[in-house]
Coordinates of C-alpha atoms in Angstrom, one line a residue:
X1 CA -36.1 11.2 -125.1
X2 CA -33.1 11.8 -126.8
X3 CA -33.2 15.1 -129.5
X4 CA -31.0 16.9 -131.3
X5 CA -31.7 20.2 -133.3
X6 CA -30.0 22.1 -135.6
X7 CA -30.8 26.0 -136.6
X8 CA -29.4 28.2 -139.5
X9 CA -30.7 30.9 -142.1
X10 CA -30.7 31.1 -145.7
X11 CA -29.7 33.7 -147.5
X12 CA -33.3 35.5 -147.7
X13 CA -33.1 35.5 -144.1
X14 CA -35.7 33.1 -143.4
X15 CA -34.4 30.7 -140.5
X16 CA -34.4 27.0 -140.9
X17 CA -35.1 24.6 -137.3
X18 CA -34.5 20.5 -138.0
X19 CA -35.4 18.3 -135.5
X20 CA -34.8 14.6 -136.9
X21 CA -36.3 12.4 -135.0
X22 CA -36.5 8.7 -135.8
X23 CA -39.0 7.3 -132.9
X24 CA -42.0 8.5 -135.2
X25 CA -43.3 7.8 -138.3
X26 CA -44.4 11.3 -139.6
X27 CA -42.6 14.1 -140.3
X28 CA -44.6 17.9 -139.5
X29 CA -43.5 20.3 -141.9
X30 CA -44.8 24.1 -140.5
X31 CA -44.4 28.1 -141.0
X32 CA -44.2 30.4 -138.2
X33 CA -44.5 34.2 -139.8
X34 CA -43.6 37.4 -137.5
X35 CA -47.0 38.9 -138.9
X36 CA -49.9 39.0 -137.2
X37 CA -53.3 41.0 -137.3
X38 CA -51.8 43.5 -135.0
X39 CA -49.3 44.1 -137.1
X40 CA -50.9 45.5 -140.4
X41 CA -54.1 46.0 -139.6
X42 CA -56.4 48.9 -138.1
X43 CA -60.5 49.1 -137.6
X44 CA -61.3 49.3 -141.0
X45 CA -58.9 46.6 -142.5
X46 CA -59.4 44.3 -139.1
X47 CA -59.6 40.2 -140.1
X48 CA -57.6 40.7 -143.1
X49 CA -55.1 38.8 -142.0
X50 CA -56.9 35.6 -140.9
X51 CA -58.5 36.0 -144.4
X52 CA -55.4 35.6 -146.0
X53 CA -54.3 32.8 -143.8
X54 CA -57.6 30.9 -144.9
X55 CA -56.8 32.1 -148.5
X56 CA -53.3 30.4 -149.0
X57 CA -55.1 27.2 -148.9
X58 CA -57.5 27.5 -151.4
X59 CA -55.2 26.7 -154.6
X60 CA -51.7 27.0 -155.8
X61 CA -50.0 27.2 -158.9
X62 CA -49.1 23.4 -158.9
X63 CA -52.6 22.7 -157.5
X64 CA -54.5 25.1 -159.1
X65 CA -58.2 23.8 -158.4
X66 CA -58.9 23.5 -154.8
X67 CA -60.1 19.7 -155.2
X68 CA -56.9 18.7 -156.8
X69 CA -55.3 20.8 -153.6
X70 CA -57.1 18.8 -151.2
X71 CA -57.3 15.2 -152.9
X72 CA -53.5 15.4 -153.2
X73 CA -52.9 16.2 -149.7
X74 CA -55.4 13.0 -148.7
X75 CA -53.9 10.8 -151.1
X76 CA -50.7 11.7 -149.5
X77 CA -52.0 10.6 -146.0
X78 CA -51.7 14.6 -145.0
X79 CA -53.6 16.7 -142.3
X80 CA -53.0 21.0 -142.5
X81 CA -53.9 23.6 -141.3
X82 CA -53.3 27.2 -140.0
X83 CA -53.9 29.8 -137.4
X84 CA -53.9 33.6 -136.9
X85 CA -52.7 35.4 -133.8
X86 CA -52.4 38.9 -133.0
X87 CA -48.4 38.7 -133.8
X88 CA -47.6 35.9 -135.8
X89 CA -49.4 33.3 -138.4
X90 CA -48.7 29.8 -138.6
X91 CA -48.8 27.1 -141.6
X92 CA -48.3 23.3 -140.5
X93 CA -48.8 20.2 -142.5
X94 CA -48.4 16.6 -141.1
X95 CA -47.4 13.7 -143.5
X96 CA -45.3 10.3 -143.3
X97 CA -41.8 10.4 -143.3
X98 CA -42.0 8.8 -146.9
X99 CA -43.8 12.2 -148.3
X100 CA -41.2 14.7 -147.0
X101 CA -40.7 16.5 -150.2
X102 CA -44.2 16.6 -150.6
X103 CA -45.0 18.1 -147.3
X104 CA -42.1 20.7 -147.9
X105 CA -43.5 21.6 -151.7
X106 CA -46.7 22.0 -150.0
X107 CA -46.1 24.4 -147.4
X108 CA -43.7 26.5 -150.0
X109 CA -46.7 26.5 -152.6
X110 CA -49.0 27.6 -149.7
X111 CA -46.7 30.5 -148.7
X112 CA -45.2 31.9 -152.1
X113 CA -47.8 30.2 -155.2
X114 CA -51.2 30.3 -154.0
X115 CA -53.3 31.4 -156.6
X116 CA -55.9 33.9 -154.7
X117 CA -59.1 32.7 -157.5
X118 CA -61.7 35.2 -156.9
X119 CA -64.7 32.3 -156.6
X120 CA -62.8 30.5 -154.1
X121 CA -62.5 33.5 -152.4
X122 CA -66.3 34.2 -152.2
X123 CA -66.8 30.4 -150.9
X124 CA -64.2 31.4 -148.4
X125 CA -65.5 34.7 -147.6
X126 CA -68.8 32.7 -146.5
X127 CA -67.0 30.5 -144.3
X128 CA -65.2 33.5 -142.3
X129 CA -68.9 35.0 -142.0
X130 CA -70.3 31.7 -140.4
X131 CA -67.1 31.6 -138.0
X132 CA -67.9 35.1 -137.2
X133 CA -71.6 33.9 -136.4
X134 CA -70.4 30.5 -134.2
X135 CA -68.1 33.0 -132.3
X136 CA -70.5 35.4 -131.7
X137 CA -73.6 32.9 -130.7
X138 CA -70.9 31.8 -128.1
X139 CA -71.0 34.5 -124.9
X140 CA -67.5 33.4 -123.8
X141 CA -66.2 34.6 -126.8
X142 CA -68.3 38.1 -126.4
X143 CA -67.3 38.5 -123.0
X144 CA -63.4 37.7 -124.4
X145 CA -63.8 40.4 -127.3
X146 CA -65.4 43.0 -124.3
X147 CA -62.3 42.2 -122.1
X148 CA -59.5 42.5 -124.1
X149 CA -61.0 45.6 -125.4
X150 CA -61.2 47.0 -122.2
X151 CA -57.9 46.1 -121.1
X152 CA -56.0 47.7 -123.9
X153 CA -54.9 51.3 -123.1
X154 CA -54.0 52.4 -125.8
X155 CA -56.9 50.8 -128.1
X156 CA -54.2 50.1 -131.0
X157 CA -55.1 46.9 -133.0
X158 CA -54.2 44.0 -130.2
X159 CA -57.6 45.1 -129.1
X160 CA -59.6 44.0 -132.3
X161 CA -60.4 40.7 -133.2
X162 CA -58.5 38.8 -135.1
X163 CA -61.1 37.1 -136.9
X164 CA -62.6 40.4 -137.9
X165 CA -66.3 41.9 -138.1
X166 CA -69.1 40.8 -140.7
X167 CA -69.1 44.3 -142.3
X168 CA -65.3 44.5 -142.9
X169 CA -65.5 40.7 -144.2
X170 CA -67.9 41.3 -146.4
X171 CA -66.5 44.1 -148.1
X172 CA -62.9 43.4 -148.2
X173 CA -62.0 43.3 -152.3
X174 CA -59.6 40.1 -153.7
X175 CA -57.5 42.5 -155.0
X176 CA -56.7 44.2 -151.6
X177 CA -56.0 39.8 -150.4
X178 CA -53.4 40.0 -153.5
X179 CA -52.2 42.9 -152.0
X180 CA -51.8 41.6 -148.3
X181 CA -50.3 38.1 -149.9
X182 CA -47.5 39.4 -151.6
X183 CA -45.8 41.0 -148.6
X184 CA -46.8 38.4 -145.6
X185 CA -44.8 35.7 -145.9
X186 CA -41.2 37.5 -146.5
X187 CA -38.8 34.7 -145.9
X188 CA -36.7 37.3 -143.2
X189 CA -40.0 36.5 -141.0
X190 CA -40.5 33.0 -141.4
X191 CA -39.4 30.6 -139.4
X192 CA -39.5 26.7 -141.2
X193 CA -39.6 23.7 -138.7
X194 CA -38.9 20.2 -139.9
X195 CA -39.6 17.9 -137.3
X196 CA -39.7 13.8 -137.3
X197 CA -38.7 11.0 -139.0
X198 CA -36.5 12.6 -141.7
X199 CA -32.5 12.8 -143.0
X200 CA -30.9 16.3 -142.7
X201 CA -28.9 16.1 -145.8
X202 CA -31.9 15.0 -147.9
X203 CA -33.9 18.1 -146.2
X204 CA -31.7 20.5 -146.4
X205 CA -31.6 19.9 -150.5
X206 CA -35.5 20.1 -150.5
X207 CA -35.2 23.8 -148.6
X208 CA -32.5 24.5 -150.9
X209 CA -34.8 23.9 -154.2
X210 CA -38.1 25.5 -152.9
X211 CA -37.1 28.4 -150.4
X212 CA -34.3 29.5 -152.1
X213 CA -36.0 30.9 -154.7
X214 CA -37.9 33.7 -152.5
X215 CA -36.1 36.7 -151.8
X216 CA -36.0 38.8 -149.1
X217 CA -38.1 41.9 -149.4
X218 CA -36.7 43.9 -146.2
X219 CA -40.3 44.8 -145.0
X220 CA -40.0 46.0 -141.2
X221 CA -42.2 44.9 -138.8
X222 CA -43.7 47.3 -135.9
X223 CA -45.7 46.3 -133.3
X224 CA -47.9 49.1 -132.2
X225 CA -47.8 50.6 -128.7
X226 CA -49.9 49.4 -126.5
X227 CA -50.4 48.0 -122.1
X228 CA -52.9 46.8 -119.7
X229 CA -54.4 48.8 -118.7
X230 CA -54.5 49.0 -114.8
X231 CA -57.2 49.5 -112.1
X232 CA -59.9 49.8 -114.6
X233 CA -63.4 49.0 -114.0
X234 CA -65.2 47.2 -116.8
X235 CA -68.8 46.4 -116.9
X236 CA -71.4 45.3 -119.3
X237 CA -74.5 44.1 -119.8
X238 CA -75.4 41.0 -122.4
X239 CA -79.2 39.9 -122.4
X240 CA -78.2 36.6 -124.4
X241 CA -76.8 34.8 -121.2
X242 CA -77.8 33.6 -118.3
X243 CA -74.2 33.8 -116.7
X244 CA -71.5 36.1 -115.4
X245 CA -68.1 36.2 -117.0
X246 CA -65.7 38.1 -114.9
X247 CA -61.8 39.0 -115.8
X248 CA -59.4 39.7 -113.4
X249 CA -56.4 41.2 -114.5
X250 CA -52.9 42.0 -113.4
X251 CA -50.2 43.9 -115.7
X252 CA -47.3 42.0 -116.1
X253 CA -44.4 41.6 -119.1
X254 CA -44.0 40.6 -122.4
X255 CA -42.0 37.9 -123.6
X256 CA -39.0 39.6 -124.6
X257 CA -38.7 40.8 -121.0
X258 CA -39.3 37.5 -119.5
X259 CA -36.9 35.0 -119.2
X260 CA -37.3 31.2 -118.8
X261 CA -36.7 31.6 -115.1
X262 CA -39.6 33.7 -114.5
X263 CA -41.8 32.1 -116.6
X264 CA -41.4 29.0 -114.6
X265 CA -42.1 31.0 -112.1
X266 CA -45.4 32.3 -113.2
X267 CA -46.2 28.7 -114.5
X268 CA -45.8 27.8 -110.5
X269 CA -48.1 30.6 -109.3
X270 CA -51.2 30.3 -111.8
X271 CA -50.9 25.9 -111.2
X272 CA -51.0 27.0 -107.0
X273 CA -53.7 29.5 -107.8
X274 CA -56.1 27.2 -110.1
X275 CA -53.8 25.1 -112.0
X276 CA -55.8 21.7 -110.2
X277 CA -58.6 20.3 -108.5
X278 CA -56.3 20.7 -105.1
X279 CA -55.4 24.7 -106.2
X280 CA -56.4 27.3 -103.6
X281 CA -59.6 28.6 -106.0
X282 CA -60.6 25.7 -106.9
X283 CA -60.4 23.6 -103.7
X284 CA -62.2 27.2 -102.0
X285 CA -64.8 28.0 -104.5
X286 CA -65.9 24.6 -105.7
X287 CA -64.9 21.8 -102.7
X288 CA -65.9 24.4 -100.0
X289 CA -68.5 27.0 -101.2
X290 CA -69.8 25.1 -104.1
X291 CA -69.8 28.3 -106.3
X292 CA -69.1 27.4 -109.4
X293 CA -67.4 24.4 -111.8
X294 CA -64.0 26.2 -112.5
X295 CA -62.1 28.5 -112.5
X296 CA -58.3 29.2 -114.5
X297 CA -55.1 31.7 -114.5
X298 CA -52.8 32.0 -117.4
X299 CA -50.7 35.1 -118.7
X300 CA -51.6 36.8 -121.7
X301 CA -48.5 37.2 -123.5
X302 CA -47.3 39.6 -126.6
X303 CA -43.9 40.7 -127.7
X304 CA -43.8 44.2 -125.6
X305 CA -46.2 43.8 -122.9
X306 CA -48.7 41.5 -121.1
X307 CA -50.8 40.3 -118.1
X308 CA -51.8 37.7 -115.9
X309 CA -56.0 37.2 -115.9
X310 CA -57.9 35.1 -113.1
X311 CA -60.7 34.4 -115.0
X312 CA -64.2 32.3 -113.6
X313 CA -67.6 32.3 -114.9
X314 CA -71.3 32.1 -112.2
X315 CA -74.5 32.4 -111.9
X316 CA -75.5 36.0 -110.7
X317 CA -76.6 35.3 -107.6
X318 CA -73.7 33.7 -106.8
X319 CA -71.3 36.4 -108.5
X320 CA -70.2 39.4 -105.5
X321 CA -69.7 36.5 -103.1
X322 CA -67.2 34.8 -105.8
X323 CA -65.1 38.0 -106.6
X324 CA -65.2 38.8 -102.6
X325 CA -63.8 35.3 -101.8
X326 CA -61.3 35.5 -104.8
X327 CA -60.0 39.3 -103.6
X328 CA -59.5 37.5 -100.3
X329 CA -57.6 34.7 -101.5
X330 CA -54.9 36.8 -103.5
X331 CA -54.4 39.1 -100.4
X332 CA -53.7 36.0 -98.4
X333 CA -51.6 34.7 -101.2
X334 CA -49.7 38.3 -101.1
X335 CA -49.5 38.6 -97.8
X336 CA -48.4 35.0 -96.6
X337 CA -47.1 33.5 -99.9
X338 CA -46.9 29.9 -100.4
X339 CA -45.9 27.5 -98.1
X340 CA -42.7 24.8 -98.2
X341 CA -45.8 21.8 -99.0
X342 CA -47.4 23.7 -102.0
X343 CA -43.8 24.5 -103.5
X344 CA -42.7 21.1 -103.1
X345 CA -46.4 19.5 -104.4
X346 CA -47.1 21.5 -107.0
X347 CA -42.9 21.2 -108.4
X348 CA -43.5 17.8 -108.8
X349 CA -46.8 17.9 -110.3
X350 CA -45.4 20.5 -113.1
X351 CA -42.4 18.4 -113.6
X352 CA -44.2 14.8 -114.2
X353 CA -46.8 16.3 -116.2
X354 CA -43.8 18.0 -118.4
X355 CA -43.1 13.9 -118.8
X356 CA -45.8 13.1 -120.3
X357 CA -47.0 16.6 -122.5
X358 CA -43.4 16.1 -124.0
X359 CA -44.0 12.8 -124.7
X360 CA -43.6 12.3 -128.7
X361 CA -41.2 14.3 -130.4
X362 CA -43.9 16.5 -132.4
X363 CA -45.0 18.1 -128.9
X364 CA -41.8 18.1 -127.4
X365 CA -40.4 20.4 -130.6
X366 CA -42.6 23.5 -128.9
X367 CA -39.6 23.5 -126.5
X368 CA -37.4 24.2 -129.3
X369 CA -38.7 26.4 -131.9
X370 CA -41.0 28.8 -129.7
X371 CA -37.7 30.2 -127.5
X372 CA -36.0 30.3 -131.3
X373 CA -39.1 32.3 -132.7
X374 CA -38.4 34.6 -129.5
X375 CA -34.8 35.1 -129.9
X376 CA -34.4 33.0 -126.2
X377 CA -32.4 30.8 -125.1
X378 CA -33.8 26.9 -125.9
X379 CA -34.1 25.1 -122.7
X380 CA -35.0 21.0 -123.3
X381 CA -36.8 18.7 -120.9
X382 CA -34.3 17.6 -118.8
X383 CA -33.1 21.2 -118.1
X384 CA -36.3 22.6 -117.9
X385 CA -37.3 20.2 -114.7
X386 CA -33.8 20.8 -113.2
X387 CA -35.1 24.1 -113.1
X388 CA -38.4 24.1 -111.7
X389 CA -36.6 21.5 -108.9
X390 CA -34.3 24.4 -108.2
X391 CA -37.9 27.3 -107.7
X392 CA -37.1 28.6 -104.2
X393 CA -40.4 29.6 -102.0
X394 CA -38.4 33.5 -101.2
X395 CA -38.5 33.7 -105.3
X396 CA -41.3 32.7 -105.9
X397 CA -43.3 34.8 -102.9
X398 CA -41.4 38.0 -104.4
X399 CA -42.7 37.3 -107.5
X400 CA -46.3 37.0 -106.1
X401 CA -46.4 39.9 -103.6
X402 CA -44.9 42.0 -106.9
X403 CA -47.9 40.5 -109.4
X404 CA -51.1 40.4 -107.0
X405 CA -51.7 44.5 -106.4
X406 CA -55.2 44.6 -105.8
X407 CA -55.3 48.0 -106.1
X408 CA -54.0 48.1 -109.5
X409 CA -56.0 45.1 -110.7
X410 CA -58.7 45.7 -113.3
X411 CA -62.0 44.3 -112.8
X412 CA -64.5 43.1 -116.4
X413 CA -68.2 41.2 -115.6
X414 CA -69.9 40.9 -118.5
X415 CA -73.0 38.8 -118.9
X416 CA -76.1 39.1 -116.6
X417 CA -75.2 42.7 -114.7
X418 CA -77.1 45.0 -113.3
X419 CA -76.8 49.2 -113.9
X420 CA -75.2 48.9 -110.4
X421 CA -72.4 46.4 -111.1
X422 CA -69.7 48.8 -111.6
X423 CA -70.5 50.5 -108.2
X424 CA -70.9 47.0 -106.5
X425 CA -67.3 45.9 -107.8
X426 CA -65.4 48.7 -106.8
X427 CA -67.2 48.7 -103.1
X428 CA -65.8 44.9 -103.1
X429 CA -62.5 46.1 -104.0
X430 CA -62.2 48.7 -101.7
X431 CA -62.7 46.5 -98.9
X432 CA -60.7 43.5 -100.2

């Protein structure tokens, strides 16, 4: 696929990514803002954030009734949405190419002109509540919320959730959204993304009109301080489930610190650990022992810091023989690395599956605008699999034997435990 990009930054600051592509017929206007609940927030103003990202939606000043809002938007063949991390927010809306300037007036009127109207923001304020209850019917999201809080050393606000508790929900005034809305979407940490079917020249003069008109308002953003904590011990007890959820957790970087080298890197490591039905777990705990259905890796990734989790869910019985077998595994892994077959295997695997996740232009765009968002280097498709070709085994076994420390890993089961759990997981990990 052949792409081109072009980046720049307006006068407020905010920074501008276009990537015209004319093999589709949409175009996907979106927001990336450098403010996220970790940000801003603390235990008694935790889910504000996500409340204001639900919020924006409601109405505008062009759309000032939420069914005019929403008619429009379907009228206009559109699909939106938004999302809430713990360091940025994002805003997307996806239109044909023929509605550009609507898509663009939408997503300006969503970040600077929503109207906060205090009954939408009851209606909405009962949404949040029942997404707070579907999370927390859901043990794999209770066993998340336990993990992450035990994980974080410093217990700063990465550790809440972003989504927020019922009693902070409830009580959280409109005036205190108005507040929150006037200062999140400063145009010095936004990051607008054109991408599609669309002319440059015709775009920029839409960006011109609209974004323009906001002005920086030099807020600083400060992430707190906070790590993984390491060789921590985490158990706890949940009546509601009949399963085991276990975390195992290795400290590792955060983005800024990683470069696209080691990243592929990682990517290799966590596909060779669990990344397939022919991965060391899975072809050892579910083709051989017949212990459970899966199991996954993936690195857990902020600005500043990070870590690398292993994490598998089982039925009690079944769960000291799992984490044995699993310690066992990563020492062999440290000890003897990978071998010349898995590098090769698995480099191919990664770089045919990049074919086809990249496929349409809309996907393949992450490989732009993410290492912009970052401050990195962009690396496109071509480049990217030139690189993972080029992943030597001595690389990639240093990077292993550095990462897999058993003896700094932290340990969570949450879920059906006994009062002796803790005891039992440390005796495990002694021996591994």
């Amino acid at each position: 696929m052949d792409i081109t990009y072009e980046t720049y930054k307006l006068k407020n600051g905010m920074t501008i990514i276009l990537i015209p592509n004319d093999s589709t017929y949409s175009v996907t206007v979106s927001a990336m803002v450098k403010l996220g609940s970790a940000v801003l927030e603390n235990s008694n103003t935790q889910g504000i954030t996500h409340f204001i990202e639900h919020a924006s939606f409601l109405s505008t000043k062009k759309w000032p009734e939420k069914d005019l809002l929403i008619s429009t938007s379907e009228f206009n063949g559109a699909s939106f949405n938004g999302s809430t991390s713990k360091e940025y927010q994002s805003y997307y809306i996806n239109i044909p190419y023929s509605k550009l300037e609507y898509g663009m007036e939408f997503i300006y009127e969503i970040l600077y002109k929503s109207i906060l109207n205090p009954k939408y923001i009851e209606q909405e304020r009962t949404v949040i509540l029942d997404e707070i209850d579907r999370r927390c019917d859901d043990p794999e999201n209770r066993a998340f919320d336990y993990e992450i809080k035990k994980l974080s050393k410093y217990k700063s606000a990465y550790s809440l959730d972003v989504i927020g508790s019922k009693e902070i929900i409830a009580k959280i005034a409109t005036d205190d959204l108005i507040k929150h809305y006037k200062t999140a979407h400063d145009p010095a940490r936004v990051y607008l993304t054109l991408v599609g079917n669309f002319n440059q020249s015709t775009a920029k003069r839409f960006i011109n009109k609209l974004f323009l008109q906001t002005q920086n308002q030099d807020t600083i953003v400060k992430y707190p301080k906070d790590e993984m904590a390491e060789s921590v011990i985490g158990v706890k007890t949940d009546a509601k489930t009949n399963m085991v959820f276990s975390l195992l957790a290795f400290k590792g970087k955060g983005i800024i610190e990683t470069n696209m080298r080691d990243a592929a890197v990682n990517n290799l490591i966590e596909k060779i650990l669990t990344g397939t039905f022919s991965s060391r777990l899975m072809k050892r705990l579910r083709e051989k022992e017949g212990l459970l259905y899966t199991i996954s890796s993936s690195d857990y990734e902020y600005e500043n810091f990070g870590y690398s989790g292993i994490y598998f869910k089982v039925i009690p019985e079944k769960y000291e023989k799992t984490l044995r077998i699993v310690l066992e595994e990563l020492k062999k892994f440290s000890d003897k690395g990978i071998t010349g077959k898995e590098l090769v295997h698995f480099q191919e695997y990664i770089i045919n599956r990049n074919l086809v996740v990249y496929d349409n232009i809309h996907d393949y765009s992450r490989l732009v605008k993410y290492p912009i968002f970052y401050n990195k280097d962009v690396i496109l498709l071509e480049k990217l699999n030139e690189m993972y070709k080029s992943l030597t085994i001595r690389e990639v076994n240093l990077r292993i034997k550095d990462l897999y420390k058993l003896k700094k890993a932290s340990i969570t089961a949450y879920g059906k435990v006994g009062i002796d759990m803790e005891d039992k997981i440390k005796n495990i990990l002694d021996k591994a």
